[in-house]
């Protein structure tokens, strides 16, 4: 068994005194391109990574759901019949009132959202023990990983008959309503539906997906993650503000979502929007086009052609969407100076990680140069590691 799956299984045994019935896992994800486009009903191109969150689970005779994680070893328990009182109110209310610790709102919120889809009288209680090797708060979506692993485990234990897309939607509902983080559906879809050496091209309006061959393995390329260790939080601050700017932009332009604005419309948009809103809109509109261009380029030329698109994406986030931080800019420029094919910050921004597409034989040199650039700027040493585009949700045991 995978060592982290074993940790989850052991934690389950400590909690219950018996072995789990099953262990399910879901991966973190990195976003190749398409940032903040998801809640604008646009396009994204993320891929699942090999870092995963494992949920070891088993049924109980009562109606209690109990969760524990290596992240917080104090078990949290709630009666299943109480879940809707806990999470069914206005978004975020329950957690803000402090009735369960925030981390527990992810798995418990998934249980609530799964049951809220239909009528499931008398589902058994469950114990869930969680362990993960997805870095938390680094822009690699540990949140989608915990949601996906929990959703898949409960699907089996409770016989819910969920599709992969259902699981993704349940994860998003949990994150939006139970945790109170207004995120889109990209993370959950890419985590749950990932495939080896592929990215998931997701149309966030229709929710149609296509696996797009990345060809990194054949071309001897790696994706280097440069985690700046600058922590971000989605439930507070800038993320919500950016979302509000996008909504304002769409409303002012008279479209349902920024998805409906094209690069050719930007000139008119500039004349009707204030400067800040225009730059927010410009990022989303050009980013959508870059995602489409990246998919076309991967198909036509392979991965070596996408560098310029990745860099343009970073510049747009830095200058127009203003979600980068100096550490991320340093990571990107140092990686490019070291010869990376492309690099950009990834994830929601305000911290977290950058990715760089790097020749395998240039990896060590690139890491060193990034590390030196951080030292020269007096930033904390970044955490650098490679990620391999990997498979989605799985039953591990
Ligand atoms: P990201 O998804 O980028 O890692 P988020 O803020 O969206 O960052 O989600 C991180 C939060 O998800 C953590 O603060 C914690 O509440 C919860 N979480 C993620 N993984 C785990 C885990 N293994 N155990 C408990 N909680 C987790
Ligand atoms: Mg997250």
Short mmCIF file of C-alpha atoms and ligand atoms in Angstrom, two decimals:
data_model
loop_
_atom_site.label_atom_id
_atom_site.label_comp_id
_atom_site.label_asym_id
_atom_site.label_seq_id
_atom_site.Cartn_x
_atom_site.Cartn_y
_atom_site.Cartn_z
CA UNK A 1 0.00 0.00 0.00
CA UNK A 2 1.14 3.57 -0.62
CA UNK A 3 2.81 4.92 2.57
CA UNK A 4 0.32 7.77 3.01
CA UNK A 5 -2.59 5.39 2.45
CA UNK A 6 -1.04 3.28 5.20
CA UNK A 7 -0.92 6.31 7.49
CA UNK A 8 -4.64 6.91 6.88
CA UNK A 9 -5.35 3.25 7.51
CA UNK A 10 -3.37 3.28 10.77
CA UNK A 11 -5.10 6.44 11.90
CA UNK A 12 -8.43 4.74 11.22
CA UNK A 13 -7.38 1.78 13.37
CA UNK A 14 -6.29 4.08 16.21
CA UNK A 15 -9.66 5.79 16.05
CA UNK A 16 -11.89 2.73 15.82
CA UNK A 17 -9.86 -0.27 16.94
CA UNK A 18 -10.54 -2.02 13.62
CA UNK A 19 -9.37 -1.94 10.00
CA UNK A 20 -11.00 0.33 7.44
CA UNK A 21 -13.46 -1.15 4.94
CA UNK A 22 -11.75 0.77 2.16
CA UNK A 23 -9.25 3.51 1.42
CA UNK A 24 -10.03 6.03 -1.30
CA UNK A 25 -7.82 8.79 -2.58
CA UNK A 26 -7.95 11.86 -4.76
CA UNK A 27 -5.03 13.95 -6.02
CA UNK A 28 -4.09 17.56 -5.74
CA UNK A 29 -3.83 19.46 -8.98
CA UNK A 30 -1.74 22.06 -10.69
CA UNK A 31 -3.26 24.40 -13.19
CA UNK A 32 -1.31 24.52 -16.43
CA UNK A 33 -3.22 27.59 -17.60
CA UNK A 34 -6.60 29.30 -17.10
CA UNK A 35 -6.57 31.19 -13.83
CA UNK A 36 -9.72 32.68 -12.29
CA UNK A 37 -11.55 31.81 -15.50
CA UNK A 38 -13.58 29.06 -13.85
CA UNK A 39 -16.11 31.20 -12.01
CA UNK A 40 -16.39 33.34 -15.16
CA UNK A 41 -17.77 30.28 -16.97
CA UNK A 42 -14.62 30.12 -19.09
CA UNK A 43 -11.91 27.56 -19.84
CA UNK A 44 -9.25 25.93 -17.70
CA UNK A 45 -6.53 23.35 -18.33
CA UNK A 46 -5.43 21.79 -15.04
CA UNK A 47 -3.88 18.40 -14.38
CA UNK A 48 -3.99 16.06 -11.40
CA UNK A 49 -0.66 15.47 -9.65
CA UNK A 50 0.71 12.39 -7.92
CA UNK A 51 0.35 13.91 -4.46
CA UNK A 52 -2.84 12.54 -2.97
CA UNK A 53 -5.18 12.68 0.00
CA UNK A 54 -6.34 9.32 1.37
CA UNK A 55 -9.55 8.65 3.26
CA UNK A 56 -9.70 5.38 5.19
CA UNK A 57 -13.33 4.69 5.97
CA UNK A 58 -15.71 2.27 7.60
CA UNK A 59 -19.37 2.17 8.62
CA UNK A 60 -20.68 2.56 12.16
CA UNK A 61 -23.86 1.15 13.65
CA UNK A 62 -25.17 4.52 14.73
CA UNK A 63 -25.95 7.66 12.76
CA UNK A 64 -22.74 9.46 13.67
CA UNK A 65 -20.15 10.71 11.22
CA UNK A 66 -16.72 11.10 12.74
CA UNK A 67 -13.65 12.55 11.01
CA UNK A 68 -10.03 12.73 12.02
CA UNK A 69 -6.97 13.84 10.08
CA UNK A 70 -3.24 13.81 10.59
CA UNK A 71 -3.70 17.55 10.06
CA UNK A 72 -5.67 17.66 13.35
CA UNK A 73 -5.78 14.50 15.41
CA UNK A 74 -8.75 15.51 17.52
CA UNK A 75 -11.75 13.64 16.10
CA UNK A 76 -14.79 15.72 15.19
CA UNK A 77 -18.19 14.06 15.29
CA UNK A 78 -21.65 15.08 14.20
CA UNK A 79 -24.94 13.19 13.93
CA UNK A 80 -25.82 12.75 10.24
CA UNK A 81 -29.27 14.20 10.93
CA UNK A 82 -27.59 17.35 12.27
CA UNK A 83 -25.56 18.00 9.08
CA UNK A 84 -28.22 20.08 7.39
CA UNK A 85 -28.72 22.25 10.47
CA UNK A 86 -24.96 22.73 10.52
CA UNK A 87 -24.41 23.55 6.86
CA UNK A 88 -27.82 24.25 5.35
CA UNK A 89 -27.87 27.93 6.30
CA UNK A 90 -26.33 30.83 4.41
CA UNK A 91 -22.89 30.14 2.95
CA UNK A 92 -20.19 29.95 5.57
CA UNK A 93 -22.46 30.68 8.54
CA UNK A 94 -21.96 27.38 10.24
CA UNK A 95 -18.19 27.43 10.15
CA UNK A 96 -17.90 31.08 11.04
CA UNK A 97 -19.98 30.39 14.12
CA UNK A 98 -17.27 27.91 15.08
CA UNK A 99 -19.44 24.82 15.51
CA UNK A 100 -16.80 22.61 13.85
CA UNK A 101 -13.15 23.39 13.11
CA UNK A 102 -12.68 24.71 9.60
CA UNK A 103 -10.78 21.68 8.31
CA UNK A 104 -13.62 19.35 9.36
CA UNK A 105 -16.09 21.37 7.31
CA UNK A 106 -14.46 19.93 4.15
CA UNK A 107 -15.25 16.23 4.77
CA UNK A 108 -18.42 16.90 6.78
CA UNK A 109 -19.55 19.39 4.15
CA UNK A 110 -19.05 16.72 1.49
CA UNK A 111 -21.22 14.31 3.49
CA UNK A 112 -23.89 16.97 3.85
CA UNK A 113 -23.77 17.96 0.16
CA UNK A 114 -23.87 14.30 -0.96
CA UNK A 115 -26.97 13.59 1.13
CA UNK A 116 -28.64 16.87 0.18
CA UNK A 117 -28.88 15.64 -3.44
CA UNK A 118 -31.60 13.15 -2.72
CA UNK A 119 -33.45 11.23 -0.09
CA UNK A 120 -31.29 8.71 1.72
CA UNK A 121 -33.04 7.74 4.92
CA UNK A 122 -31.09 5.60 7.35
CA UNK A 123 -27.62 5.81 5.84
CA UNK A 124 -25.19 4.31 8.35
CA UNK A 125 -22.74 6.33 10.38
CA UNK A 126 -19.14 6.47 9.17
CA UNK A 127 -15.64 6.93 10.50
CA UNK A 128 -13.23 8.75 8.18
CA UNK A 129 -9.49 8.99 8.80
CA UNK A 130 -7.54 11.29 6.49
CA UNK A 131 -3.88 11.52 5.60
CA UNK A 132 -2.36 13.49 2.77
CA UNK A 133 0.87 14.29 1.03
CA UNK A 134 -0.62 17.24 -0.86
CA UNK A 135 1.00 20.44 0.40
CA UNK A 136 -1.69 22.48 2.13
CA UNK A 137 -2.40 26.05 1.08
CA UNK A 138 0.23 25.94 -1.67
CA UNK A 139 -2.13 26.37 -4.59
CA UNK A 140 -2.14 22.63 -5.29
CA UNK A 141 -5.69 22.15 -4.05
CA UNK A 142 -5.42 20.04 -0.98
CA UNK A 143 -9.04 21.12 -0.54
CA UNK A 144 -10.25 19.36 -3.71
CA UNK A 145 -8.18 16.32 -2.76
CA UNK A 146 -9.85 15.95 0.64
CA UNK A 147 -13.26 16.56 -0.94
CA UNK A 148 -12.71 14.05 -3.75
CA UNK A 149 -11.40 11.31 -1.47
CA UNK A 150 -14.31 11.81 0.94
CA UNK A 151 -16.94 11.94 -1.82
CA UNK A 152 -15.68 8.76 -3.45
CA UNK A 153 -15.49 6.91 -0.15
CA UNK A 154 -19.02 7.94 0.86
CA UNK A 155 -20.32 7.09 -2.60
CA UNK A 156 -19.29 3.50 -2.02
CA UNK A 157 -20.23 3.21 1.67
CA UNK A 158 -23.60 4.82 1.21
CA UNK A 159 -24.33 3.38 -2.26
CA UNK A 160 -24.99 6.83 -3.72
CA UNK A 161 -24.26 5.90 -7.34
CA UNK A 162 -22.48 9.18 -8.07
CA UNK A 163 -20.80 10.01 -11.37
CA UNK A 164 -17.39 11.65 -11.31
CA UNK A 165 -19.02 14.94 -12.21
CA UNK A 166 -21.51 14.51 -9.33
CA UNK A 167 -18.57 14.09 -6.96
CA UNK A 168 -16.95 17.24 -8.28
CA UNK A 169 -20.17 19.19 -7.81
CA UNK A 170 -20.55 17.86 -4.27
CA UNK A 171 -17.00 18.98 -3.49
CA UNK A 172 -17.71 22.44 -4.81
CA UNK A 173 -20.96 22.71 -2.84
CA UNK A 174 -19.13 21.69 0.32
CA UNK A 175 -16.40 24.23 -0.28
CA UNK A 176 -18.80 27.05 -1.16
CA UNK A 177 -21.54 26.43 1.40
CA UNK A 178 -20.01 24.51 4.28
CA UNK A 179 -16.56 26.11 4.30
CA UNK A 180 -17.64 29.42 2.82
CA UNK A 181 -14.90 29.67 0.18
CA UNK A 182 -16.41 31.01 -3.07
CA UNK A 183 -14.34 28.85 -5.44
CA UNK A 184 -15.30 27.42 -8.83
CA UNK A 185 -15.41 23.77 -9.93
CA UNK A 186 -12.04 23.47 -11.65
CA UNK A 187 -10.15 21.99 -8.71
CA UNK A 188 -12.64 19.22 -8.09
CA UNK A 189 -12.99 18.25 -11.75
CA UNK A 190 -9.25 18.12 -12.36
CA UNK A 191 -8.60 16.19 -9.18
CA UNK A 192 -11.32 13.62 -9.73
CA UNK A 193 -11.01 13.15 -13.51
CA UNK A 194 -7.23 13.34 -13.99
CA UNK A 195 -5.41 10.99 -16.38
CA UNK A 196 -1.73 10.13 -16.71
CA UNK A 197 0.33 12.66 -18.74
CA UNK A 198 -2.83 14.54 -19.63
CA UNK A 199 -4.51 17.75 -18.65
CA UNK A 200 -8.26 18.18 -18.31
CA UNK A 201 -9.67 20.80 -20.65
CA UNK A 202 -12.80 21.95 -18.87
CA UNK A 203 -15.48 24.24 -20.19
CA UNK A 204 -16.75 25.70 -16.93
CA UNK A 205 -20.09 26.67 -18.49
CA UNK A 206 -21.15 23.36 -20.03
CA UNK A 207 -18.94 21.32 -17.66
CA UNK A 208 -17.81 19.29 -20.66
CA UNK A 209 -14.33 17.86 -20.29
CA UNK A 210 -11.71 16.56 -22.69
CA UNK A 211 -8.45 14.89 -21.76
CA UNK A 212 -5.63 16.66 -23.60
CA UNK A 213 -2.36 14.81 -24.09
CA UNK A 214 0.48 16.82 -22.56
CA UNK A 215 3.32 14.80 -24.04
CA UNK A 216 5.67 15.82 -21.23
CA UNK A 217 6.87 12.25 -20.69
CA UNK A 218 7.77 11.73 -24.37
CA UNK A 219 9.48 15.08 -24.65
CA UNK A 220 11.52 14.56 -21.46
CA UNK A 221 9.93 17.56 -19.78
CA UNK A 222 9.05 18.00 -16.13
CA UNK A 223 6.78 20.35 -14.32
CA UNK A 224 8.69 22.01 -11.51
CA UNK A 225 6.57 23.41 -8.69
CA UNK A 226 8.12 26.30 -6.83
CA UNK A 227 6.17 26.70 -3.62
CA UNK A 228 7.00 30.13 -2.27
CA UNK A 229 5.63 29.15 1.17
CA UNK A 230 3.68 32.40 1.17
CA UNK A 231 0.30 31.25 2.53
CA UNK A 232 -2.96 32.30 0.96
CA UNK A 233 -6.52 31.96 2.15
CA UNK A 234 -9.50 31.68 -0.16
CA UNK A 235 -12.21 32.41 2.33
CA UNK A 236 -10.88 35.88 3.08
CA UNK A 237 -9.60 38.81 1.10
CA UNK A 238 -8.50 39.17 -2.47
CA UNK A 239 -10.11 36.13 -4.05
CA UNK A 240 -13.63 37.32 -3.22
CA UNK A 241 -12.76 40.83 -4.35
CA UNK A 242 -11.56 39.61 -7.73
CA UNK A 243 -14.72 37.63 -8.11
CA UNK A 244 -16.80 40.70 -7.35
CA UNK A 245 -14.85 42.75 -9.94
CA UNK A 246 -15.55 40.12 -12.58
CA UNK A 247 -19.25 40.14 -11.75
CA UNK A 248 -19.31 43.92 -11.95
CA UNK A 249 -17.52 43.79 -15.30
CA UNK A 250 -19.98 41.28 -16.75
CA UNK A 251 -22.97 43.25 -15.45
CA UNK A 252 -21.68 46.52 -16.87
CA UNK A 253 -20.98 44.90 -20.25
CA UNK A 254 -24.43 43.31 -20.24
CA UNK A 255 -23.31 39.69 -20.52
CA UNK A 256 -24.18 36.72 -18.29
CA UNK A 257 -20.49 36.03 -17.61
CA UNK A 258 -17.09 37.20 -18.85
CA UNK A 259 -16.97 34.03 -20.92
CA UNK A 260 -19.16 35.92 -23.35
CA UNK A 261 -16.62 38.71 -23.92
CA UNK A 262 -14.01 38.16 -26.65
CA UNK A 263 -10.59 39.70 -27.15
CA UNK A 264 -12.15 41.76 -29.96
CA UNK A 265 -14.67 43.27 -27.48
CA UNK A 266 -11.97 44.63 -25.19
CA UNK A 267 -11.67 47.99 -26.90
CA UNK A 268 -15.32 48.77 -26.24
CA UNK A 269 -15.00 47.40 -22.70
CA UNK A 270 -12.20 49.85 -22.02
CA UNK A 271 -14.46 52.78 -22.79
CA UNK A 272 -17.25 51.70 -20.42
CA UNK A 273 -15.34 50.21 -17.45
CA UNK A 274 -13.27 51.93 -14.81
CA UNK A 275 -9.54 51.20 -15.07
CA UNK A 276 -9.35 48.54 -12.37
CA UNK A 277 -12.43 46.66 -13.54
CA UNK A 278 -11.20 46.83 -17.13
CA UNK A 279 -7.86 45.26 -16.20
CA UNK A 280 -9.62 42.49 -14.26
CA UNK A 281 -11.85 41.84 -17.28
CA UNK A 282 -8.90 41.99 -19.68
CA UNK A 283 -7.12 39.25 -17.74
CA UNK A 284 -10.11 36.92 -17.85
CA UNK A 285 -10.84 37.52 -21.53
CA UNK A 286 -7.25 37.08 -22.69
CA UNK A 287 -6.73 34.12 -20.35
CA UNK A 288 -9.69 32.29 -21.86
CA UNK A 289 -8.14 32.76 -25.29
CA UNK A 290 -4.76 31.55 -24.00
CA UNK A 291 -6.35 28.34 -22.72
CA UNK A 292 -7.88 27.66 -26.14
CA UNK A 293 -4.56 28.47 -27.80
CA UNK A 294 -2.69 26.18 -25.40
CA UNK A 295 -4.99 23.26 -26.22
CA UNK A 296 -4.54 23.90 -29.95
CA UNK A 297 -0.78 24.22 -29.59
CA UNK A 298 -0.45 21.03 -27.55
CA UNK A 299 -2.40 19.16 -30.21
CA UNK A 300 -0.61 20.70 -33.18
CA UNK A 301 2.97 21.12 -31.97
CA UNK A 302 3.30 19.41 -28.61
CA UNK A 303 4.38 20.89 -25.28
CA UNK A 304 7.41 22.84 -26.44
CA UNK A 305 5.15 25.36 -28.15
CA UNK A 306 3.26 26.54 -25.07
CA UNK A 307 5.97 28.52 -23.25
CA UNK A 308 4.97 31.95 -24.54
CA UNK A 309 1.35 31.37 -23.51
CA UNK A 310 2.37 30.42 -19.97
CA UNK A 311 4.51 33.52 -19.63
CA UNK A 312 1.79 35.78 -21.06
CA UNK A 313 -0.59 34.29 -18.49
CA UNK A 314 1.77 35.18 -15.67
CA UNK A 315 2.23 38.74 -16.89
CA UNK A 316 -1.54 39.17 -17.14
CA UNK A 317 -2.03 37.94 -13.56
CA UNK A 318 0.78 40.13 -12.31
CA UNK A 319 -0.15 43.37 -14.06
CA UNK A 320 -3.87 43.20 -14.85
CA UNK A 321 -5.42 40.84 -12.31
CA UNK A 322 -2.87 41.77 -9.64
CA UNK A 323 -2.85 38.47 -7.79
CA UNK A 324 0.85 37.72 -7.89
CA UNK A 325 3.31 38.46 -5.09
CA UNK A 326 7.01 39.36 -5.47
CA UNK A 327 8.07 35.83 -4.49
CA UNK A 328 6.01 34.36 -7.34
CA UNK A 329 7.43 36.87 -9.83
CA UNK A 330 10.94 35.97 -8.70
CA UNK A 331 10.19 32.26 -9.09
CA UNK A 332 8.93 32.76 -12.64
CA UNK A 333 11.74 35.02 -13.83
CA UNK A 334 14.46 32.88 -12.25
CA UNK A 335 13.04 29.73 -13.86
CA UNK A 336 12.88 31.45 -17.26
CA UNK A 337 16.42 32.78 -16.84
CA UNK A 338 17.49 29.20 -16.19
CA UNK A 339 16.01 28.17 -19.53
CA UNK A 340 12.53 26.94 -18.60
CA UNK A 341 10.20 26.52 -21.59
CA UNK A 342 7.52 28.49 -19.75
CA UNK A 343 6.56 29.46 -16.22
CA UNK A 344 3.69 31.08 -14.39
CA UNK A 345 2.12 31.35 -10.97
CA UNK A 346 -0.60 28.76 -10.51
CA UNK A 347 -3.66 28.64 -8.29
CA UNK A 348 -5.68 31.45 -6.83
CA UNK A 349 -2.75 33.76 -6.15
CA UNK A 350 -1.61 35.96 -3.27
CA UNK A 351 0.99 33.34 -2.46
CA UNK A 352 1.26 29.65 -3.13
CA UNK A 353 3.22 28.19 -6.00
CA UNK A 354 4.54 28.83 -9.49
CA UNK A 355 5.05 26.12 -12.09
CA UNK A 356 7.77 25.90 -14.69
CA UNK A 357 7.99 23.50 -17.62
CA UNK A 358 11.61 22.41 -17.62
CA UNK A 359 13.84 20.01 -19.60
CA UNK A 360 14.52 17.01 -17.37
CA UNK A 361 18.26 17.51 -17.69
CA UNK A 362 17.95 21.16 -16.64
CA UNK A 363 15.99 20.48 -13.45
CA UNK A 364 18.80 20.65 -10.91
CA UNK A 365 20.30 23.74 -12.48
CA UNK A 366 16.89 25.44 -12.57
CA UNK A 367 16.18 24.67 -8.92
CA UNK A 368 19.56 26.04 -7.97
CA UNK A 369 19.04 29.25 -9.88
CA UNK A 370 15.60 29.76 -8.35
CA UNK A 371 17.01 29.11 -4.92
CA UNK A 372 19.81 31.64 -5.46
CA UNK A 373 17.36 34.26 -6.71
CA UNK A 374 15.27 33.81 -3.55
CA UNK A 375 18.33 34.10 -1.35
CA UNK A 376 19.46 37.24 -3.19
CA UNK A 377 16.03 38.82 -2.60
CA UNK A 378 16.09 37.77 1.05
CA UNK A 379 13.03 35.52 0.66
CA UNK A 380 12.63 32.28 2.59
CA UNK A 381 13.94 29.23 0.71
CA UNK A 382 11.16 27.98 -1.59
CA UNK A 383 10.05 24.37 -1.55
CA UNK A 384 10.77 22.96 -5.02
CA UNK A 385 9.57 19.64 -6.34
CA UNK A 386 8.36 18.12 -9.59
CA UNK A 387 4.82 16.95 -10.24
CA UNK A 388 3.77 14.32 -12.74
CA UNK A 389 0.36 14.58 -14.41
CA UNK A 390 -1.46 11.67 -12.81
CA UNK A 391 -4.74 9.81 -12.46
CA UNK A 392 -7.84 10.99 -10.61
CA UNK A 393 -9.89 9.44 -7.84
CA UNK A 394 -9.04 5.83 -6.96
CA UNK A 395 -9.86 3.04 -4.54
CA UNK A 396 -6.50 2.15 -2.99
CA UNK A 397 -7.59 -0.64 -0.69
P1 LIG B 1 -5.36 24.58 -1.09
O1 LIG B 1 -6.57 23.92 -1.63
O2 LIG B 1 -4.67 25.46 -2.07
O3 LIG B 1 -4.40 23.63 -0.47
P2 LIG B 1 -7.31 25.76 0.62
O4 LIG B 1 -7.29 26.92 1.58
O5 LIG B 1 -8.31 25.78 -0.48
O6 LIG B 1 -5.83 25.57 0.08
O7 LIG B 1 -7.59 24.43 1.44
C1 LIG B 1 -6.74 24.11 2.52
C2 LIG B 1 -7.60 23.69 3.70
O8 LIG B 1 -8.24 22.43 3.42
C3 LIG B 1 -6.79 23.44 4.96
O9 LIG B 1 -6.56 24.63 5.67
C4 LIG B 1 -7.72 22.49 5.70
O10 LIG B 1 -8.76 23.20 6.34
C5 LIG B 1 -8.32 21.65 4.58
N1 LIG B 1 -7.53 20.44 4.35
C6 LIG B 1 -6.82 20.12 3.25
N2 LIG B 1 -6.20 18.92 3.38
C7 LIG B 1 -6.53 18.48 4.60
C8 LIG B 1 -6.19 17.30 5.35
N3 LIG B 1 -5.42 16.35 4.87
N4 LIG B 1 -6.74 17.18 6.58
C9 LIG B 1 -7.54 18.14 7.08
N5 LIG B 1 -7.87 19.25 6.44
C10 LIG B 1 -7.38 19.44 5.21
MG1 LIG B 2 -8.29 24.93 -2.32
#
